[in-house]
């Protein structure tokens, strides 16, 4: 039986998101160009939350989209077919600053796939990356611009992000699971 | 989400859950067709052979477009231009294709079971694009997709299939799929083409058109398959039109929100008149659009490897 360690509670997640929103605002003077795109599934809820916070900071709504990257993965014939979720980008990505949002940054392969998927929809002026947890073990030259927390992990460990909107039971929590 | 199969050979052997997995995947892929860039690299570097030993335009074109959207390399192989004409057996043709490192074979064949045979002897993924009068699984999946998209569900719906049931692989696949997902299926047509034996598949059989369509939520019309009939199985086209043809007068018997479906090609003025085929209840062209999404989903799903389905990025 493995271990499941709580590493972040609701208050900690909220504080991290508040800080990340301010960092995104600080890095983007042209706030009207910025759109957030959450990576299905974990990143979508986080993108919505960050957009709400940014809307308060900037005083105008911030567009949010959801991106499914499963069609652009590089391991499709090495595993069972992944579940495909809808991609919903209700704005033109051309010439925008797109902030990709994911819950956990690991190998970097999801982000590579996300950038390919995004390029199929248009040519953003700039792509930035925000992740709640960076657990290391990159297999590609990819680095996040905005990080909630760096969590050094062993390869066989897992990070589980639970958000109140999606089956978190009204609480946010991040767990480290050891086999 | 559950899909572990390497082939799509028929609907009969699928579970309801597997069918729903295809429909859900197709729903996500349909959206890609509305983008400026409609292709994605899911099958990049894979070779698909469309082995159409029996003629087909619609299904082959639909498969070809689906394969192109997935970025596969495509080889088309038709009966007229192949060595099958010169007496080569299906097994030899297939083994030659395999020797060329083909990854997928989409096969249409006049012999029932031909795709199953290929799946046994080859390493490639095999997709049945219609085998004899046995099954046409992707047609059934696109029919189910269209019904679910329009009606929001399949369970509990009354679906009536009219026409040449005996020689129809579409009817067989539709019957399997619809009953597995909980629809009530009624079959109607001339008694020579709609034998009572079909009741054993869980369908209702009636020879009275009015009774067949009165409570239907969906009416699926099949073409009279002249090419498959060894002898004349119905007295004449005029008589068929008189008893089973769908036209505005007969549409008045139906529920106002009934869907009219047809797998194509349509014999206008026979199983359906032009006004109804082009009318507002008709979803015949939506079926064609959905066919591509469903075929993309099937190719995408069978491409999956054997490993465990791990959670993405965790």
Coordinates of C-alpha atoms in Angstrom, one line a residue:
Chain A
X1 CA 0.0 0.0 0.0
X2 CA 1.4 3.3 -1.1
X3 CA 1.6 6.6 0.8
X4 CA -0.5 9.7 0.0
X5 CA 0.9 12.9 1.4
X6 CA -0.9 16.2 1.4
X7 CA 1.5 18.8 0.2
X8 CA -0.8 21.7 -0.4
X9 CA -4.2 22.6 1.1
X10 CA -7.0 24.9 -0.1
X11 CA -5.4 28.1 1.3
X12 CA -2.0 27.3 -0.1
X13 CA -3.4 26.7 -3.6
X14 CA -5.4 30.0 -3.4
X15 CA -2.3 31.9 -2.4
X16 CA -0.3 30.4 -5.2
X17 CA -2.9 31.2 -7.8
X18 CA -3.1 34.8 -6.6
X19 CA 0.6 35.2 -6.9
X20 CA 0.7 33.5 -10.4
X21 CA -2.1 35.9 -11.6
X22 CA 0.0 38.9 -10.5
X23 CA 3.1 37.5 -12.2
X24 CA 1.2 37.0 -15.4
X25 CA -0.2 40.5 -15.1
X26 CA 3.3 41.9 -14.5
X27 CA 4.8 40.1 -17.4
X28 CA 2.1 41.3 -19.9
X29 CA 1.7 45.0 -20.2
X30 CA -0.7 44.6 -23.1
X31 CA -3.4 43.0 -21.1
X32 CA -5.9 43.1 -24.0
X33 CA -3.9 40.6 -26.0
X34 CA -3.7 37.9 -23.3
X35 CA -5.8 34.8 -23.4
X36 CA -5.6 31.7 -21.2
X37 CA -5.7 28.2 -22.6
X38 CA -6.1 25.3 -20.2
X39 CA -4.9 21.9 -21.2
X40 CA -7.5 19.2 -20.9
X41 CA -8.3 18.1 -18.4
X42 CA -6.5 19.4 -15.3
X43 CA -5.5 22.8 -16.8
X44 CA -8.9 23.9 -17.8
X45 CA -10.2 24.7 -14.3
X46 CA -7.0 26.4 -13.3
X47 CA -7.1 28.5 -16.5
X48 CA -10.6 29.6 -15.6
X49 CA -9.6 30.6 -12.0
X50 CA -6.5 32.5 -13.2
X51 CA -8.7 34.3 -15.8
X52 CA -11.1 35.4 -13.0
X53 CA -8.2 36.8 -10.9
X54 CA -6.7 38.5 -13.9
X55 CA -10.0 40.1 -14.9
X56 CA -10.1 41.7 -11.4
X57 CA -6.5 42.9 -11.7
X58 CA -6.9 44.3 -15.2
X59 CA -10.5 45.4 -14.9
X60 CA -11.6 43.6 -18.1
X61 CA -12.6 40.1 -19.0
X62 CA -9.9 37.7 -20.1
X63 CA -10.7 35.0 -22.7
X64 CA -10.3 31.4 -21.7
X65 CA -10.1 28.3 -23.9
X66 CA -9.7 24.6 -23.4
X67 CA -7.2 22.6 -25.5
X68 CA -7.1 18.9 -26.0
X69 CA -3.6 17.6 -26.9
X70 CA -4.3 13.9 -27.2
X71 CA -4.3 14.0 -31.0
X72 CA -0.8 15.5 -31.0
X73 CA 0.8 13.1 -28.5
X74 CA 4.0 11.3 -29.6
X75 CA 3.2 8.0 -28.0
X76 CA -0.2 7.2 -29.6
X77 CA 0.8 3.7 -30.9
X78 CA 2.5 2.8 -27.6
X79 CA -0.5 3.0 -25.3
X80 CA -4.2 2.5 -25.4
X81 CA -5.9 5.4 -27.2
X82 CA -6.4 8.3 -24.8
X83 CA -9.7 9.8 -24.2
X84 CA -10.2 12.8 -26.5
X85 CA -11.9 15.8 -25.0
X86 CA -13.2 18.8 -26.9
X87 CA -11.0 21.7 -27.8
X88 CA -12.9 25.0 -27.3
X89 CA -11.0 28.1 -28.2
X90 CA -13.7 30.9 -28.4
X91 CA -11.3 33.5 -29.7
X92 CA -8.8 34.0 -32.5
X93 CA -5.3 32.9 -31.3
X94 CA -3.6 34.9 -34.1
X95 CA -1.4 37.7 -32.7
X96 CA -2.4 36.9 -29.1
X97 CA -0.3 36.2 -26.1
X98 CA -1.5 32.7 -25.2
X99 CA -0.8 31.5 -21.6
X100 CA -0.9 27.7 -21.6
X101 CA -2.1 26.5 -18.3
X102 CA -1.5 22.9 -16.9
X103 CA -1.8 21.4 -13.5
X104 CA 1.5 19.4 -13.4
X105 CA 4.6 19.9 -15.6
X106 CA 6.5 16.7 -15.9
X107 CA 8.2 15.3 -19.0
X108 CA 7.2 18.4 -21.1
X109 CA 5.7 16.2 -23.8
X110 CA 2.2 17.4 -23.1
X111 CA 3.4 21.0 -23.6
X112 CA 5.2 20.1 -26.8
X113 CA 1.9 18.5 -28.0
X114 CA 0.0 21.6 -26.8
X115 CA 2.1 23.9 -28.8
X116 CA 1.6 21.8 -31.9
X117 CA -2.1 21.7 -31.3
X118 CA -2.2 25.5 -30.7
X119 CA -0.3 26.2 -33.9
X120 CA -3.0 24.3 -35.8
X121 CA -5.5 26.9 -34.7
X122 CA -3.4 29.9 -35.7
X123 CA -0.1 31.7 -35.0
X124 CA 0.0 33.3 -31.5
X125 CA 2.3 36.2 -31.1
X126 CA 3.8 34.6 -28.0
X127 CA 3.1 31.5 -25.9
X128 CA 3.8 31.4 -22.2
X129 CA 3.4 28.5 -19.8
X130 CA 1.9 28.5 -16.3
X131 CA 1.8 25.3 -14.2
X132 CA 0.6 24.8 -10.7
X133 CA 3.2 22.1 -9.9
X134 CA 6.6 21.6 -11.6
X135 CA 7.8 18.1 -10.6
X136 CA 10.9 18.0 -12.7
X137 CA 12.1 15.1 -14.9
X138 CA 11.9 17.1 -18.2
X139 CA 12.5 15.1 -21.4
X140 CA 12.4 18.1 -23.6
X141 CA 13.8 21.6 -23.5
X142 CA 10.7 23.2 -22.0
X143 CA 10.5 25.6 -19.0
X144 CA 7.5 27.2 -17.3
X145 CA 7.2 31.0 -17.1
X146 CA 4.9 30.9 -14.1
X147 CA 5.2 28.1 -11.5
X148 CA 3.0 27.6 -8.4
X149 CA 5.4 25.3 -6.6
X150 CA 8.4 23.3 -7.5
X151 CA 8.0 19.8 -6.1
X152 CA 11.1 17.6 -6.4
X153 CA 9.8 14.0 -7.0
X154 CA 11.1 10.6 -7.7
X155 CA 10.2 9.2 -11.1
X156 CA 7.8 6.6 -9.8
X157 CA 6.0 9.0 -7.5
X158 CA 2.8 10.7 -8.7
X159 CA 1.3 14.2 -8.1
X160 CA -2.5 14.4 -7.8
X161 CA -4.2 17.8 -8.1
X162 CA -7.8 17.9 -6.7
X163 CA -9.8 21.1 -7.4
X164 CA -13.0 22.0 -5.7
X165 CA -14.9 22.3 -9.0
X166 CA -14.0 18.8 -10.2
X167 CA -14.6 16.2 -7.6
X168 CA -12.5 17.8 -4.9
X169 CA -15.4 17.8 -2.5
X170 CA -15.3 21.6 -2.2
X171 CA -11.6 21.6 -1.2
X172 CA -8.5 22.2 -3.2
X173 CA -5.6 19.8 -2.4
X174 CA -2.4 18.6 -4.0
X175 CA -1.1 15.2 -3.0
X176 CA 2.2 13.4 -3.5
X177 CA 1.6 9.6 -4.0
X178 CA 4.4 7.1 -3.3
X179 CA 4.0 3.6 -4.6
Chain B
X1 CA -13.6 5.0 -21.8
X2 CA -12.7 1.5 -22.8
X3 CA -11.1 0.4 -26.1
X4 CA -8.5 -2.3 -26.2
X5 CA -9.3 -3.8 -29.7
X6 CA -6.8 -3.8 -32.5
X7 CA -9.4 -4.2 -35.2
X8 CA -13.0 -3.1 -36.0
X9 CA -14.6 -6.2 -37.6
X10 CA -18.2 -6.0 -36.6
X11 CA -20.7 -4.4 -34.2
X12 CA -22.0 -7.8 -32.9
X13 CA -18.9 -8.4 -30.8
X14 CA -18.7 -4.9 -29.3
X15 CA -20.0 -4.0 -25.9
X16 CA -22.3 -1.0 -25.4
X17 CA -19.5 0.7 -23.6
X18 CA -17.1 0.3 -26.5
X19 CA -19.7 1.7 -28.9
X20 CA -20.1 4.7 -26.6
X21 CA -16.4 5.2 -26.5
X22 CA -16.3 5.4 -30.4
X23 CA -19.2 7.9 -30.3
X24 CA -17.6 10.1 -27.6
X25 CA -14.3 10.1 -29.5
X26 CA -16.0 11.0 -32.7
X27 CA -17.8 13.9 -31.0
X28 CA -14.4 15.4 -30.1
X29 CA -13.0 14.8 -33.5
X30 CA -16.0 16.2 -35.4
X31 CA -15.0 19.6 -34.0
X32 CA -11.6 19.4 -35.8
X33 CA -13.5 19.4 -39.1
X34 CA -14.6 23.0 -38.5
X35 CA -11.1 24.3 -38.0
X36 CA -9.0 26.1 -40.5
X37 CA -6.4 23.4 -40.3
X38 CA -8.3 20.1 -40.3
X39 CA -5.5 17.7 -40.0
X40 CA -3.5 16.4 -37.0
X41 CA -0.6 14.0 -36.8
X42 CA -2.2 11.1 -34.9
X43 CA -1.3 8.6 -37.7
X44 CA 1.7 10.3 -39.0
X45 CA 4.1 7.8 -40.6
X46 CA 1.5 5.1 -40.7
X47 CA 0.3 3.5 -43.9
X48 CA -3.3 2.7 -44.6
X49 CA -4.4 0.5 -47.5
X50 CA -8.0 1.0 -48.6
X51 CA -8.6 -2.5 -50.1
X52 CA -11.9 -2.1 -51.8
X53 CA -12.5 -5.3 -53.6
X54 CA -16.2 -4.3 -54.1
X55 CA -17.0 -1.0 -55.6
X56 CA -17.8 2.0 -53.3
X57 CA -17.4 5.7 -53.7
X58 CA -19.0 7.2 -50.6
X59 CA -17.4 4.9 -48.0
X60 CA -14.0 4.9 -49.6
X61 CA -14.0 8.7 -50.0
X62 CA -15.1 9.1 -46.4
X63 CA -12.3 6.7 -45.2
X64 CA -9.8 8.5 -47.3
X65 CA -10.6 11.9 -46.0
X66 CA -10.6 10.5 -42.4
X67 CA -7.2 9.0 -43.0
X68 CA -5.9 12.2 -44.5
X69 CA -7.1 14.2 -41.5
X70 CA -5.1 11.9 -39.3
X71 CA -2.0 12.4 -41.5
X72 CA -1.7 8.8 -42.6
X73 CA -0.1 7.7 -45.8
X74 CA -2.7 6.2 -48.1
X75 CA -2.7 3.5 -50.7
X76 CA -5.9 2.9 -52.6
X77 CA -6.4 -0.5 -54.0
X78 CA -9.5 -1.3 -56.1
X79 CA -10.7 -4.6 -57.5
X80 CA -10.6 -3.4 -61.1
X81 CA -6.9 -2.5 -60.9
X82 CA -5.7 -5.3 -58.8
X83 CA -4.2 -8.7 -59.1
X84 CA -7.3 -10.2 -57.6
X85 CA -8.6 -9.8 -61.1
X86 CA -5.8 -12.1 -62.2
X87 CA -6.8 -14.8 -59.8
X88 CA -4.7 -13.9 -56.8
X89 CA -6.3 -15.0 -53.5
X90 CA -7.3 -12.6 -50.8
X91 CA -4.7 -14.1 -48.5
X92 CA -1.9 -13.7 -51.0
X93 CA -2.9 -10.1 -51.8
X94 CA -3.0 -9.3 -48.1
X95 CA 0.3 -11.0 -47.3
X96 CA 1.9 -9.0 -50.1
X97 CA 0.5 -5.8 -48.7
X98 CA 1.9 -6.8 -45.3
X99 CA 5.3 -7.4 -46.8
X100 CA 5.2 -3.7 -47.7
X101 CA 4.8 -2.9 -44.0
X102 CA 1.3 -1.7 -44.1
X103 CA -0.1 -0.6 -40.7
X104 CA -3.9 -0.6 -41.4
X105 CA -6.1 -2.3 -43.9
X106 CA -9.6 -1.0 -44.5
X107 CA -11.4 -3.7 -46.4
X108 CA -14.6 -3.9 -48.4
X109 CA -15.3 -7.3 -49.7
X110 CA -18.3 -9.2 -51.2
X111 CA -17.6 -12.2 -49.0
X112 CA -18.9 -12.1 -45.4
X113 CA -16.0 -12.7 -43.0
X114 CA -13.2 -11.5 -45.2
X115 CA -12.1 -8.8 -42.7
X116 CA -12.1 -11.4 -39.9
X117 CA -10.0 -13.7 -42.0
X118 CA -7.4 -10.9 -42.6
X119 CA -7.3 -10.0 -38.9
X120 CA -6.4 -13.7 -38.2
X121 CA -3.6 -13.9 -40.8
X122 CA -2.1 -10.4 -40.6
X123 CA -0.3 -8.2 -38.1
X124 CA -1.9 -5.0 -39.4
X125 CA -5.0 -3.4 -37.9
X126 CA -8.1 -4.4 -39.9
X127 CA -11.2 -2.2 -40.3
X128 CA -14.3 -3.7 -41.9
X129 CA -15.8 -1.3 -44.5
X130 CA -18.5 -3.7 -45.4
X131 CA -18.4 -7.5 -45.9
X132 CA -21.0 -9.1 -48.1
X133 CA -24.4 -9.0 -46.4
X134 CA -22.8 -9.5 -43.0
X135 CA -21.9 -6.1 -41.4
X136 CA -20.9 -2.5 -42.2
X137 CA -19.8 -1.4 -38.7
X138 CA -18.8 2.2 -39.4
X139 CA -22.1 2.9 -41.1
X140 CA -23.9 1.7 -37.9
X141 CA -21.6 3.8 -35.8
X142 CA -22.3 6.9 -37.9
X143 CA -26.0 6.2 -37.7
X144 CA -25.8 5.9 -33.9
X145 CA -23.7 9.1 -33.7
X146 CA -26.3 11.0 -35.8
X147 CA -29.2 9.8 -33.8
X148 CA -27.5 10.5 -30.5
X149 CA -26.4 14.0 -31.6
X150 CA -30.0 14.9 -32.8
X151 CA -32.0 13.2 -30.1
X152 CA -29.6 13.4 -27.2
X153 CA -29.9 9.7 -26.5
X154 CA -30.5 6.3 -28.1
X155 CA -32.0 4.3 -25.2
X156 CA -35.8 4.1 -25.4
X157 CA -36.1 5.4 -28.9
X158 CA -38.2 3.7 -31.6
X159 CA -36.2 3.1 -34.7
X160 CA -37.8 1.7 -37.8
X161 CA -35.7 0.3 -40.6
X162 CA -37.5 0.0 -43.9
X163 CA -36.5 -1.9 -47.1
X164 CA -34.2 -4.7 -48.1
X165 CA -33.2 -6.1 -44.7
X166 CA -32.3 -9.5 -45.9
X167 CA -29.4 -8.4 -48.1
X168 CA -28.4 -5.4 -46.0
X169 CA -25.2 -5.4 -44.0
X170 CA -26.2 -1.9 -42.8
X171 CA -29.4 -3.3 -41.4
X172 CA -27.5 -6.0 -39.5
X173 CA -25.0 -3.7 -38.0
X174 CA -27.7 -1.1 -37.2
X175 CA -29.8 -3.8 -35.4
X176 CA -26.8 -4.9 -33.3
X177 CA -25.8 -1.4 -32.4
X178 CA -29.3 0.0 -31.7
X179 CA -30.4 -2.9 -29.6
X180 CA -27.1 -2.9 -27.6
X181 CA -27.7 0.8 -26.8
X182 CA -31.4 0.2 -25.8
X183 CA -33.4 1.3 -28.8
X184 CA -36.5 -0.6 -29.9
X185 CA -36.0 -1.6 -33.5
X186 CA -38.9 -2.3 -36.0
X187 CA -38.3 -3.8 -39.4
X188 CA -40.6 -3.2 -42.3
X189 CA -40.6 -4.1 -46.0
X190 CA -41.8 -6.8 -48.4
X191 CA -42.0 -10.1 -46.6
X192 CA -39.5 -11.7 -49.0
X193 CA -36.9 -9.2 -47.9
X194 CA -37.9 -8.9 -44.2
X195 CA -38.1 -12.5 -42.9
X196 CA -39.6 -13.1 -39.5
X197 CA -36.3 -14.7 -38.4
X198 CA -35.0 -11.2 -37.7
X199 CA -37.2 -11.2 -34.6
X200 CA -34.6 -13.5 -33.1
X201 CA -32.2 -10.4 -33.1
X202 CA -34.6 -8.6 -30.8
X203 CA -36.5 -6.7 -33.4
X204 CA -40.2 -6.3 -34.2
X205 CA -41.2 -7.2 -37.8
X206 CA -44.2 -5.7 -39.5
X207 CA -45.4 -5.5 -43.1
X208 CA -47.7 -2.6 -42.5
X209 CA -46.0 0.7 -43.2
X210 CA -48.4 2.9 -41.3
X211 CA -48.0 0.8 -38.2
X212 CA -44.2 0.7 -38.6
X213 CA -43.7 4.5 -38.8
X214 CA -46.5 5.9 -36.6
X215 CA -44.5 5.8 -33.3
X216 CA -41.0 6.0 -34.9
X217 CA -38.5 8.5 -33.6
X218 CA -36.1 7.6 -36.4
X219 CA -36.9 6.1 -39.8
X220 CA -33.9 4.6 -41.6
X221 CA -34.5 3.8 -45.2
X222 CA -32.4 1.2 -47.1
X223 CA -31.8 1.0 -50.8
X224 CA -33.1 -2.0 -52.7
X225 CA -29.9 -3.8 -53.4
X226 CA -30.3 -5.0 -56.9
X227 CA -26.8 -6.2 -57.1
X228 CA -27.1 -8.5 -54.2
X229 CA -30.4 -10.2 -55.3
X230 CA -30.0 -13.5 -57.1
X231 CA -33.6 -13.4 -58.3
X232 CA -36.3 -10.9 -58.1
X233 CA -37.4 -10.8 -54.5
X234 CA -40.2 -8.3 -54.9
X235 CA -42.8 -8.0 -57.6
X236 CA -41.8 -4.6 -58.9
X237 CA -40.5 -1.2 -58.2
X238 CA -44.0 0.4 -58.6
X239 CA -45.4 -2.0 -56.1
X240 CA -42.6 -1.2 -53.7
X241 CA -43.2 2.5 -54.0
X242 CA -46.9 2.0 -53.5
X243 CA -46.5 -0.1 -50.3
X244 CA -43.2 1.2 -48.7
X245 CA -42.1 4.4 -50.4
X246 CA -41.8 7.4 -48.1
X247 CA -43.4 10.6 -49.3
X248 CA -45.0 13.7 -47.8
X249 CA -48.4 12.0 -47.5
X250 CA -46.9 9.2 -45.4
X251 CA -44.8 11.6 -43.4
X252 CA -48.1 13.0 -42.2
X253 CA -48.5 9.6 -40.3
X254 CA -45.3 10.1 -38.4
X255 CA -44.3 12.0 -35.2
X256 CA -43.5 15.6 -36.1
X257 CA -39.9 15.3 -34.9
X258 CA -39.1 12.0 -36.7
X259 CA -35.6 11.8 -38.3
X260 CA -35.3 10.5 -41.8
X261 CA -32.0 8.6 -42.4
X262 CA -30.6 6.8 -45.4
X263 CA -27.1 5.3 -45.8
X264 CA -27.0 6.2 -49.5
X265 CA -26.9 6.0 -52.4
X266 CA -30.6 7.0 -52.6
X267 CA -32.9 5.7 -55.3
X268 CA -34.9 8.9 -55.5
X269 CA -38.6 8.2 -56.1
X270 CA -38.3 4.6 -54.9
X271 CA -37.7 4.2 -51.2
X272 CA -38.0 8.0 -50.7
X273 CA -39.2 10.8 -52.8
X274 CA -37.1 13.9 -53.4
X275 CA -39.2 16.3 -51.3
X276 CA -38.8 14.1 -48.2
X277 CA -35.1 13.3 -48.9
X278 CA -34.3 17.0 -49.1
X279 CA -36.9 18.0 -46.4
X280 CA -36.3 19.4 -43.0
X281 CA -36.7 16.0 -41.2
X282 CA -33.9 14.5 -43.4
X283 CA -30.5 14.1 -41.8
X284 CA -29.0 12.2 -44.7
X285 CA -26.2 14.7 -45.4
X286 CA -25.4 15.0 -41.7
X287 CA -24.8 11.3 -41.8
X288 CA -22.2 11.8 -44.4
X289 CA -20.4 14.5 -42.4
X290 CA -20.6 12.4 -39.2
X291 CA -19.3 9.4 -41.1
X292 CA -15.9 11.0 -41.4
X293 CA -15.7 11.8 -37.7
X294 CA -16.7 8.3 -36.8
X295 CA -14.1 6.8 -39.1
X296 CA -11.4 9.1 -37.7
X297 CA -12.4 7.9 -34.2
X298 CA -12.2 4.2 -35.3
X299 CA -8.7 4.6 -36.8
X300 CA -7.6 6.6 -33.8
X301 CA -8.8 4.0 -31.3
X302 CA -7.5 0.9 -33.0
X303 CA -4.1 2.6 -33.4
X304 CA -3.7 2.5 -29.6
X305 CA -1.0 0.2 -28.3
X306 CA -1.3 -2.6 -25.8
X307 CA 0.2 -0.8 -22.8
X308 CA -1.8 0.4 -19.8
X309 CA -3.7 3.6 -20.2
X310 CA -1.8 5.8 -17.8
X311 CA -3.0 9.2 -16.7
X312 CA -1.7 11.9 -18.9
X313 CA 1.1 14.1 -17.5
X314 CA 0.6 12.9 -13.9

